[in-house]
mmCIF file of C-alpha atoms and ligand atoms in Angstrom:
data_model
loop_
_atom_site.group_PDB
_atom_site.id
_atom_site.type_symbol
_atom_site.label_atom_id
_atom_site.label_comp_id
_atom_site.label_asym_id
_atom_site.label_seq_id
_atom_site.Cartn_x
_atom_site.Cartn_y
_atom_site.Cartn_z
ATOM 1 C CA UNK A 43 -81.356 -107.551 -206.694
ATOM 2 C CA UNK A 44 -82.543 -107.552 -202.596
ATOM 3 C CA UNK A 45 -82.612 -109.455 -200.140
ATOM 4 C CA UNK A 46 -84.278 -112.177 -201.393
ATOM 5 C CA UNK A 47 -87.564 -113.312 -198.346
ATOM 6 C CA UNK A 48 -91.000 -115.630 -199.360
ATOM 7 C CA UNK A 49 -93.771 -116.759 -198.305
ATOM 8 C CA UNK A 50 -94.386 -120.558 -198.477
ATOM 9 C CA UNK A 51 -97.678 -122.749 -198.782
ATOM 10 C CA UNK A 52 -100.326 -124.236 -200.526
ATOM 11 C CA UNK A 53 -102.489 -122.267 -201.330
ATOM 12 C CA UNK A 54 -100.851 -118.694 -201.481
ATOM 13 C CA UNK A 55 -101.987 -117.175 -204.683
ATOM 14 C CA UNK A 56 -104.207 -114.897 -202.716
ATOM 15 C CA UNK A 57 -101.785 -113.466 -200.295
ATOM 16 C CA UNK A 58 -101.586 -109.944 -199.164
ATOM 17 C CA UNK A 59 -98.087 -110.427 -197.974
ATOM 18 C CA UNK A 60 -95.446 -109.307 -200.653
ATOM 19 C CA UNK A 61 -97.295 -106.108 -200.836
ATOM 20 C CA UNK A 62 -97.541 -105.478 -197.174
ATOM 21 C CA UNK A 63 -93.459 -106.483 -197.104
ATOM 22 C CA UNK A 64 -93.305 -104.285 -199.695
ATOM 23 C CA UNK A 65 -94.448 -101.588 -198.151
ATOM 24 C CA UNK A 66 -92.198 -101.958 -195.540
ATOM 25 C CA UNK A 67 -88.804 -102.313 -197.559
ATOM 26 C CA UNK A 68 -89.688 -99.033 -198.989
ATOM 27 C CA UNK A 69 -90.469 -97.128 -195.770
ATOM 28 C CA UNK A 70 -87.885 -98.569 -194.112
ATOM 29 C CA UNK A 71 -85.439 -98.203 -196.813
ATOM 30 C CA UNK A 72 -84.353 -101.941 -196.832
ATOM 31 C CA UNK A 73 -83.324 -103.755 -200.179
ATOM 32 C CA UNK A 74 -85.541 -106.505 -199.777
ATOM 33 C CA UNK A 75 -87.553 -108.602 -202.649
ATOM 34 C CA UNK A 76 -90.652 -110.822 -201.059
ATOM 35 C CA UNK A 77 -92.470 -113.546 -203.383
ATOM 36 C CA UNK A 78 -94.798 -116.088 -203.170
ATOM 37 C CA UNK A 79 -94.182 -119.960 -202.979
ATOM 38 C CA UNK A 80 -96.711 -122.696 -203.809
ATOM 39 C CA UNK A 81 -95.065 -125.615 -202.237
ATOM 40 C CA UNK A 82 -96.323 -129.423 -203.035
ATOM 41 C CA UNK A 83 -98.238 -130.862 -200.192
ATOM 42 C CA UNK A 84 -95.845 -133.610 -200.078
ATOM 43 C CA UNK A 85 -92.541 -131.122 -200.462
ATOM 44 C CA UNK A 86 -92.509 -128.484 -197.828
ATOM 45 C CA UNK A 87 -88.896 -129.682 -197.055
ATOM 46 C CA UNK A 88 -87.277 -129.803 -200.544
ATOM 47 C CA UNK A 89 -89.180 -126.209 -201.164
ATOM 48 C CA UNK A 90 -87.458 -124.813 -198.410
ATOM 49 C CA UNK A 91 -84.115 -126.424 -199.434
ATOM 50 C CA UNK A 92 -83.988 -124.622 -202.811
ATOM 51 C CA UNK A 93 -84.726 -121.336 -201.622
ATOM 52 C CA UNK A 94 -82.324 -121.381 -199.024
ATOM 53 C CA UNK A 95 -79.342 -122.910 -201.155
ATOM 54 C CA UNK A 96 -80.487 -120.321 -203.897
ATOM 55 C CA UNK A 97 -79.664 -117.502 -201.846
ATOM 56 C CA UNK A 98 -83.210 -117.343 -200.134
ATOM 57 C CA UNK A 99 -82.704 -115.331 -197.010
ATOM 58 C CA UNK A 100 -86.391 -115.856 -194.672
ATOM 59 C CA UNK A 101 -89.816 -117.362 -195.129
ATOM 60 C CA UNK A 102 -93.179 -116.421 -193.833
ATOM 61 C CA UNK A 103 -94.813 -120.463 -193.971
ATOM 62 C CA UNK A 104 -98.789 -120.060 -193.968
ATOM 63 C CA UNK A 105 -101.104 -123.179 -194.112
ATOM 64 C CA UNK A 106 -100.464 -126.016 -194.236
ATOM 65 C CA UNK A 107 -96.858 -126.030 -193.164
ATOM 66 C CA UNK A 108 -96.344 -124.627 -189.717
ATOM 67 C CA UNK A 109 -95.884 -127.684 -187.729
ATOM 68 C CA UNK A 110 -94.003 -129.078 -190.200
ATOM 69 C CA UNK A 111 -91.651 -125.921 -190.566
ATOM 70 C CA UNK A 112 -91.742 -126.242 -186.387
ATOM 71 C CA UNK A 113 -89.943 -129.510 -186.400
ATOM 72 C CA UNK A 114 -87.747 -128.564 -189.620
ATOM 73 C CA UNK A 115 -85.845 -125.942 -187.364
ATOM 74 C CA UNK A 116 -82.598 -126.276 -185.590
ATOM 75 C CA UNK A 117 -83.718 -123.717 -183.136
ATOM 76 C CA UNK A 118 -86.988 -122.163 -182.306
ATOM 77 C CA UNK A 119 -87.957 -119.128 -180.087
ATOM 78 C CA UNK A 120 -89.647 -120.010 -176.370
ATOM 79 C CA UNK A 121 -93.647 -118.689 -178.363
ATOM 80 C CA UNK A 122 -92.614 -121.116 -181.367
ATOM 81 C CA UNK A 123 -92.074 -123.918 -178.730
ATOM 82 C CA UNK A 124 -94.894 -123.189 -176.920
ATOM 83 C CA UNK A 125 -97.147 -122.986 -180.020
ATOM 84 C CA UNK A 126 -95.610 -126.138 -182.099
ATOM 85 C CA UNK A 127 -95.941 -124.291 -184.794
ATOM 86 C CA UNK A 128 -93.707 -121.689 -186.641
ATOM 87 C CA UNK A 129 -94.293 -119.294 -189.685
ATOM 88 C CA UNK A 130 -91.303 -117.579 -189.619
ATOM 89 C CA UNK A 131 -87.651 -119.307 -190.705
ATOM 90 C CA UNK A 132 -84.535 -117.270 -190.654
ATOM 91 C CA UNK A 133 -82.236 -119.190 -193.128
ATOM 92 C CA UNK A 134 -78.923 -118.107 -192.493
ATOM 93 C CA UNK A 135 -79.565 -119.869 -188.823
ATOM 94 C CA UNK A 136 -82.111 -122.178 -189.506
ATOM 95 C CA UNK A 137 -84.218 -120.514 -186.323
ATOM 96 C CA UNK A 138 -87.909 -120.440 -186.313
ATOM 97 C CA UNK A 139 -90.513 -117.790 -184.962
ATOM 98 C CA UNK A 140 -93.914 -117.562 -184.284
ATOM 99 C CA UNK A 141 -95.532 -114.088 -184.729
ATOM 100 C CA UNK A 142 -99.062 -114.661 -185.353
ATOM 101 C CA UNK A 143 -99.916 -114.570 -181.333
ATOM 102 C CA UNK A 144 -98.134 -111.098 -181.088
ATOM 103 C CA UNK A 145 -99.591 -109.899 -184.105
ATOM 104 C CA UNK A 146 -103.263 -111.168 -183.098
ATOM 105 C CA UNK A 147 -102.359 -108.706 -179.657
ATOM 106 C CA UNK A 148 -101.249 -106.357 -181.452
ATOM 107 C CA UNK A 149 -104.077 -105.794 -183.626
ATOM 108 C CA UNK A 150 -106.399 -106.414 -180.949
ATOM 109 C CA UNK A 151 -104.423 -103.756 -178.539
ATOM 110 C CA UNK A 152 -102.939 -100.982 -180.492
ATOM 111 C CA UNK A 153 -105.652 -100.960 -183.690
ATOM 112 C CA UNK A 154 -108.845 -102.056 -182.094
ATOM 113 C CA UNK A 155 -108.384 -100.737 -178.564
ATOM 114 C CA UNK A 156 -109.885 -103.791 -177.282
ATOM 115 C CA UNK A 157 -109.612 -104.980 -173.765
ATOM 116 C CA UNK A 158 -110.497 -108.720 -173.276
ATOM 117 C CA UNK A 159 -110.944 -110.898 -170.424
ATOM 118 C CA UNK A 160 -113.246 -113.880 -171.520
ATOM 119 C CA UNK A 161 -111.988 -115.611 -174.800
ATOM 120 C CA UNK A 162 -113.819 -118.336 -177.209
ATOM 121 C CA UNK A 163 -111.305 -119.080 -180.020
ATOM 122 C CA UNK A 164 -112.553 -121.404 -182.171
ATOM 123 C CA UNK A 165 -110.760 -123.881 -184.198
ATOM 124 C CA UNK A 166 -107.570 -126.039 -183.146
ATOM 125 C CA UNK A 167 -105.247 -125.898 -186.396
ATOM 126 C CA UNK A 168 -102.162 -123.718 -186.834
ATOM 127 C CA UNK A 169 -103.658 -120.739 -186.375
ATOM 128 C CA UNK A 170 -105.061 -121.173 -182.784
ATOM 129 C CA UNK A 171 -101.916 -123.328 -181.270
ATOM 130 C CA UNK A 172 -99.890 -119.692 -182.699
ATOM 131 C CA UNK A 173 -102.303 -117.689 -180.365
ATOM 132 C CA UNK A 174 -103.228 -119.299 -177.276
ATOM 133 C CA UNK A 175 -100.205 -118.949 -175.617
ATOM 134 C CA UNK A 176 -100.456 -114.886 -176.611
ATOM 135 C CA UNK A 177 -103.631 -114.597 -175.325
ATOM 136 C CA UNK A 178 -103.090 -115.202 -172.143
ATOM 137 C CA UNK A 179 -99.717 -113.857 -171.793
ATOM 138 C CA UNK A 180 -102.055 -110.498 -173.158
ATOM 139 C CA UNK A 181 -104.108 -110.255 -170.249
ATOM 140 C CA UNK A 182 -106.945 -113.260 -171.189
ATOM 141 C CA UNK A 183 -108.811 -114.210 -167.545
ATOM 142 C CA UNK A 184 -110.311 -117.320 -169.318
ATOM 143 C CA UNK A 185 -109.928 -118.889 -172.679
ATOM 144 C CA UNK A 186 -112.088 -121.829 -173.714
ATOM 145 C CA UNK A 187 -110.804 -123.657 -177.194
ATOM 146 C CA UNK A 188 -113.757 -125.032 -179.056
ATOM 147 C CA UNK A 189 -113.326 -127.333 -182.044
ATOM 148 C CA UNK A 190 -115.204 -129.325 -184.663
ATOM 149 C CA UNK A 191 -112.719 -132.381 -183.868
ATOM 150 C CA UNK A 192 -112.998 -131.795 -180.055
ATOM 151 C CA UNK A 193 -110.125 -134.301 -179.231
ATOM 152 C CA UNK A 194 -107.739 -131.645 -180.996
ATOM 153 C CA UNK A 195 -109.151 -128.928 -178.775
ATOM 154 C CA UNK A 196 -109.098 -130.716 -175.775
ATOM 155 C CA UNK A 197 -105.535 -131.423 -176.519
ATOM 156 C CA UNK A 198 -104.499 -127.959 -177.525
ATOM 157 C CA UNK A 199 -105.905 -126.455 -174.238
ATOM 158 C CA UNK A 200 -104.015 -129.392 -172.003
ATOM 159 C CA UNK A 201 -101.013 -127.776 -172.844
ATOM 160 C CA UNK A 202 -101.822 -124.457 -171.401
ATOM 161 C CA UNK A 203 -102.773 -123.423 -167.605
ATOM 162 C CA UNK A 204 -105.938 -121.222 -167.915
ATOM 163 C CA UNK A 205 -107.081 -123.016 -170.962
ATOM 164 C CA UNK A 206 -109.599 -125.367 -171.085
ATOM 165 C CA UNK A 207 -111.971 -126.859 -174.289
ATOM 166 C CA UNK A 208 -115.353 -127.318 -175.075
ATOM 167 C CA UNK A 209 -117.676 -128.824 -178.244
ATOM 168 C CA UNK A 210 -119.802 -126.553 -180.100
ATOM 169 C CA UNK A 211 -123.044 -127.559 -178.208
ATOM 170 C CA UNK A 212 -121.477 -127.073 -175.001
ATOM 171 C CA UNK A 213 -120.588 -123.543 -175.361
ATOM 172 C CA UNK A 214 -122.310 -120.925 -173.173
ATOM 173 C CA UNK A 215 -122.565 -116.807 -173.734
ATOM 174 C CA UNK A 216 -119.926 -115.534 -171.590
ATOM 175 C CA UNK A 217 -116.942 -114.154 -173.835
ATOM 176 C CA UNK A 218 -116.301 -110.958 -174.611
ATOM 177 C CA UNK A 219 -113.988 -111.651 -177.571
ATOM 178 C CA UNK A 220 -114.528 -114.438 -180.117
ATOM 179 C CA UNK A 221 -111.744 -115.356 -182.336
ATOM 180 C CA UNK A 222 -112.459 -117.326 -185.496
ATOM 181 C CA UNK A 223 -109.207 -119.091 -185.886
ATOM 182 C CA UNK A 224 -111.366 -121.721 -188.448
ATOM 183 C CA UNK A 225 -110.485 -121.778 -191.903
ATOM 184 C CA UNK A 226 -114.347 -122.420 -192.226
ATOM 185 C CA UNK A 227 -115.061 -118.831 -194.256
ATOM 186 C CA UNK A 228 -112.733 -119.842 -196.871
ATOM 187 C CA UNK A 229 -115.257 -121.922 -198.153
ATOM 188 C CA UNK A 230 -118.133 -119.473 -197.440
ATOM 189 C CA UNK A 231 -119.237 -121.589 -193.882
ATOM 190 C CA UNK A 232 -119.083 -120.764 -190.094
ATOM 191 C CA UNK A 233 -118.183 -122.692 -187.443
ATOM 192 C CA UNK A 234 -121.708 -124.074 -185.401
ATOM 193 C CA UNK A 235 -121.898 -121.354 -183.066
ATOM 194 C CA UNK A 236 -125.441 -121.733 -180.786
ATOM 195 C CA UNK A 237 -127.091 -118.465 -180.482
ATOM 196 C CA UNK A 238 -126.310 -116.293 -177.931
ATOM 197 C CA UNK A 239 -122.659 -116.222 -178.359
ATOM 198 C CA UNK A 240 -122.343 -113.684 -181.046
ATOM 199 C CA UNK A 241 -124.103 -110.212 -179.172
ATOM 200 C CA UNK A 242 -123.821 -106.874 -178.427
ATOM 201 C CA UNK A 243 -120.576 -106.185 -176.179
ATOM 202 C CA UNK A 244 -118.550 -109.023 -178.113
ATOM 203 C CA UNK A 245 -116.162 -108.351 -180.166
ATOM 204 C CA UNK A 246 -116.068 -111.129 -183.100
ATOM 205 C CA UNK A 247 -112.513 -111.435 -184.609
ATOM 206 C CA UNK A 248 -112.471 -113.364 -187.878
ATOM 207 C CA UNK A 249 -108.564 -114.373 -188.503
ATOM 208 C CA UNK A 250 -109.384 -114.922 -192.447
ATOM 209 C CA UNK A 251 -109.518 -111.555 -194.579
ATOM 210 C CA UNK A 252 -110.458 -109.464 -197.036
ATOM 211 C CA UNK A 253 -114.013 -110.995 -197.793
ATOM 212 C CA UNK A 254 -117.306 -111.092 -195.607
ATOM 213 C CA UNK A 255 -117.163 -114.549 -194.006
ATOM 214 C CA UNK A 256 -120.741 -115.884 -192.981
ATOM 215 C CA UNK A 257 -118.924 -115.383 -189.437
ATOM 216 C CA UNK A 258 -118.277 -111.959 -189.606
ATOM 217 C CA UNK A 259 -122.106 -111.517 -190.861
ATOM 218 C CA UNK A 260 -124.130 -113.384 -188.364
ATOM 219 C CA UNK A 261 -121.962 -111.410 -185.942
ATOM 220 C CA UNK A 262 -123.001 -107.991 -187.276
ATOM 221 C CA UNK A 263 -126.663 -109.122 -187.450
ATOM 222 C CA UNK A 264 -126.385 -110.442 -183.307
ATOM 223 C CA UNK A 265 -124.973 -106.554 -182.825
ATOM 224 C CA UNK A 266 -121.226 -107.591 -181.725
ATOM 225 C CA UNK A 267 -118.539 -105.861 -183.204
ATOM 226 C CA UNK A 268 -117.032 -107.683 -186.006
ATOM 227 C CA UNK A 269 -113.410 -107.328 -187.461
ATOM 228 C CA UNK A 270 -111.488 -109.518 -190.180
ATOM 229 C CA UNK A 271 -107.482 -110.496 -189.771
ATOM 230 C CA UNK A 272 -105.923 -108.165 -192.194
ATOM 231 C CA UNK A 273 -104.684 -106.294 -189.026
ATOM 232 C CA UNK A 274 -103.066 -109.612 -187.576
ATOM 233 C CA UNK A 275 -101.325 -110.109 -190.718
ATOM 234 C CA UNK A 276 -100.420 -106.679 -191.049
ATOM 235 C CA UNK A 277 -98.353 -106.708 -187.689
ATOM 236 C CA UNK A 278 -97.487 -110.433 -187.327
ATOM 237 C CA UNK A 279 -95.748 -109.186 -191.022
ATOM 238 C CA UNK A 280 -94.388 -106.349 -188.861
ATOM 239 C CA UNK A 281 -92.687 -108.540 -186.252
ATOM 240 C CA UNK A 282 -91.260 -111.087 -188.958
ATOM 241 C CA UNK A 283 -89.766 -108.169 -190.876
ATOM 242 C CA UNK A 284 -88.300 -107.105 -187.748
ATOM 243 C CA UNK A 285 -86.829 -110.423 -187.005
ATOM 244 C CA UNK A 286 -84.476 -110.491 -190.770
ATOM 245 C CA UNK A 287 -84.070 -107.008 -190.692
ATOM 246 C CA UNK A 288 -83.685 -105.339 -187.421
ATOM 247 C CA UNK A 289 -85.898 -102.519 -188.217
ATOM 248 C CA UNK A 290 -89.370 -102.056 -187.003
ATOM 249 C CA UNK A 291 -91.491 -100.980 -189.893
ATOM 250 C CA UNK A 292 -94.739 -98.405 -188.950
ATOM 251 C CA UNK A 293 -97.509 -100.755 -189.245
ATOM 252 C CA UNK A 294 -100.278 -98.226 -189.163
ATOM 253 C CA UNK A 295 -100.143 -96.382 -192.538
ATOM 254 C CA UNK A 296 -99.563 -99.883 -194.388
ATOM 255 C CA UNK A 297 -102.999 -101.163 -192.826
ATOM 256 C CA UNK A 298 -105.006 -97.873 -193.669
ATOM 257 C CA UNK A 299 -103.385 -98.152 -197.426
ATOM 258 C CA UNK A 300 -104.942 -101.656 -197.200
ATOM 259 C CA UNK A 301 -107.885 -101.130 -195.874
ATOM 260 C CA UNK A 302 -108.364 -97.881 -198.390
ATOM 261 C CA UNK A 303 -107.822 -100.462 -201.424
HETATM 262 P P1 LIG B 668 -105.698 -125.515 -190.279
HETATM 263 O O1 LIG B 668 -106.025 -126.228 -191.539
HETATM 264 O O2 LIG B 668 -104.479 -125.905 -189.504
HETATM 265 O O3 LIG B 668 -106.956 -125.655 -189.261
HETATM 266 C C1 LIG B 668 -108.254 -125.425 -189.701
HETATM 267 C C2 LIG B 668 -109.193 -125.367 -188.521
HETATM 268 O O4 LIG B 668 -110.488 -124.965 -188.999
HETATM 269 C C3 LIG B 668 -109.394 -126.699 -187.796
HETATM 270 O O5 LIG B 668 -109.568 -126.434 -186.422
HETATM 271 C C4 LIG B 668 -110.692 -127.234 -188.430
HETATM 272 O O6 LIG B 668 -111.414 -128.115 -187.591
HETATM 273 C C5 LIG B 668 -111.457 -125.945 -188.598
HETATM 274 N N1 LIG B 668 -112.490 -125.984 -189.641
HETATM 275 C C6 LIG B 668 -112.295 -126.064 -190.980
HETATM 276 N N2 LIG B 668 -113.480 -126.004 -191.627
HETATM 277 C C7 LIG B 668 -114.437 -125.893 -190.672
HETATM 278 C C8 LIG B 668 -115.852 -125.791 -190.719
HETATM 279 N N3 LIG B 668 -116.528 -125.807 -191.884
HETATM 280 N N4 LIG B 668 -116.533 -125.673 -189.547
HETATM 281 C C9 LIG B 668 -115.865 -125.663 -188.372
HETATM 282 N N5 LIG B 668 -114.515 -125.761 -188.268
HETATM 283 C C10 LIG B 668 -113.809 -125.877 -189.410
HETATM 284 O O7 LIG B 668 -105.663 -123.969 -190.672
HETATM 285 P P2 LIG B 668 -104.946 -122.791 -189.860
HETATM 286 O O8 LIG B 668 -105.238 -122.970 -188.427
HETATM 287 O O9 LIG B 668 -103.513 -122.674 -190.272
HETATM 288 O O10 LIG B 668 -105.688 -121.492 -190.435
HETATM 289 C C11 LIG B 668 -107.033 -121.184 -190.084
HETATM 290 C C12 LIG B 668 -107.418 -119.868 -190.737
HETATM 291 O O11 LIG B 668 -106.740 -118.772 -190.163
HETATM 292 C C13 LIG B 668 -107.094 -119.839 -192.231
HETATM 293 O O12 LIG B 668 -108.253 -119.429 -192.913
HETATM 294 C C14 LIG B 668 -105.992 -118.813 -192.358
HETATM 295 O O13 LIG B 668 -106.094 -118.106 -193.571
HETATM 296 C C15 LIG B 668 -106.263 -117.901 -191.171
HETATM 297 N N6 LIG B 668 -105.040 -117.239 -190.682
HETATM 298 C C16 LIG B 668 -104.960 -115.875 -190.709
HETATM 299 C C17 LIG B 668 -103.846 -115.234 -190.218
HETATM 300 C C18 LIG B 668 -103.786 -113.739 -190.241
HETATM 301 O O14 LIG B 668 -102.695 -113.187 -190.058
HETATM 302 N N7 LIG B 668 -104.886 -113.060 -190.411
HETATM 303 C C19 LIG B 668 -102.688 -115.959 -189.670
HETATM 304 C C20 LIG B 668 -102.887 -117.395 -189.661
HETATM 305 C C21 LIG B 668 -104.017 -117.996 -190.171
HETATM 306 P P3 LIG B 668 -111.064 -129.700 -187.517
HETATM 307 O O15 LIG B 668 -109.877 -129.816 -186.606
HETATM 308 O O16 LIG B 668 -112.284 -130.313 -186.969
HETATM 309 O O17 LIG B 668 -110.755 -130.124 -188.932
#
């Protein structure tokens, strides 16, 4: 038996993870073994508990555990700090990671060949505290948070020089990259964009995957580029796997496989 990792949350059924980590194990030649974890809303903790005391060696924590894996740590890394929010425990050590902002770059650098310099993320959750701090470390002249709750917004952009937040009404066309960090699609909605935003010359990032979010459609229509998060979770994946194992798995051939599917 491997090396035995997880990913944690509720839901998870859906998740593209174990095959991605999969994937890697076998290029890499690592003995690893990566499931799936529903947790209980109300039992993140004891979840994490019996995996590690069963021999559990890492989790990947997804929604809606990342702050509450955050303060669960005994040591986080300078981006989990920043961000608040971790999805990646080591268990040996009890550290905590966040990868999602370098895997967000990543994507947007090495498999888009985007350049960005204006940035509307939208949404305040998990997600978007994991990438702010990312963003602008990445090169981001301007980054305006808008939220449906714009008190979480305005407080998510307070803790970062260069960022600053905005309601939906307020928002002006000005950004060449919008990032849906919203788990709006997930139920088939879109955050309340006004029209303009979404054009030719943007390039709209939706951070859920593998299905045609109402996002990712008006964008097309409005003529901006449009592009769903299996590359983010593809190399924020990447840079966890690194993290347990040392080894820096090709991240490339595992999103074309993917994307072929
Ligand atoms: P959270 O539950 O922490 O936050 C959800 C956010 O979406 C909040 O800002 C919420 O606003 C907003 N929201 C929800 N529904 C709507 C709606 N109908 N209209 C407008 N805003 C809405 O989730 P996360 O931040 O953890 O995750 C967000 C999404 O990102 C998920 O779908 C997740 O799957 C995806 N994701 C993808 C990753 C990848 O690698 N591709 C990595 C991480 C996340 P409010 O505050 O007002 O409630």
């Amino acid at each position: 038996m491997g090396d035995r990792y997880a990913l944690v949350g509720n839901p998870v059924a859906h998740s593209k993870s174990p095959v991605i980590h999969a994937a890697f194990a076998r290029a890499t030649s690592q003995d690893v073994e990566y499931s799936l974890i529903e947790a209980p809303l109300d039992g993140f903790a004891a979840t994490v508990e019996r995996f590690r005391a069963g021999g559990g060696r890492g989790l990947n924590v997804t929604l809606p555990f990342k702050q509450e894996a955050f303060r669960l740590c005994s040591g986080v890394s300078a981006r989990a700090r920043i961000a608040q929010a971790v999805n990646t425990l080591v268990l040996e050590t009890g550290f905590g990671d966040n990868t999602d902002g370098i895997g967000l770059v990543h994507d947007l650098s090495r498999n888009l060949n985007y350049k960005f310099s204006n940035v509307l993320l939208l949404g305040a959750g998990g997600a978007a505290q994991g990438v702010v701090g990312a963003l602008l470390e990445a090169g981001a002249a301007r980054l305006v948070i808008a939220n449906r709750t714009v008190s979480k917004a305005q407080a998510l952009a307070a803790r970062f020089p260069g960022a600053s937040a905005c309601d939906y009404d307020g928002l002006e066309a000005q950004f060449d990259l919008v990032i849906n960090a919203t788990s709006a699609g997930l139920a088939d909605e879109a955050p309340p964009l006004p029209p303009g935003i979404l054009r030719s010359g943007v390039l709209a990032y939706d951070m859920v995957y593998g299905r045609e979010t109402p996002f990712l459609t008006a964008a097309r229509r409005a003529g901006a580029r449009a592009c769903d998060g299996l590359g983010m979770l593809v190399e924020q994946a990447a840079e966890s796997f690194f993290l347990w194992r040392g080894v820096r798995p090709q991240t490339r051939p595992v999103l074309e496989k993917l994307r072929g599917a």
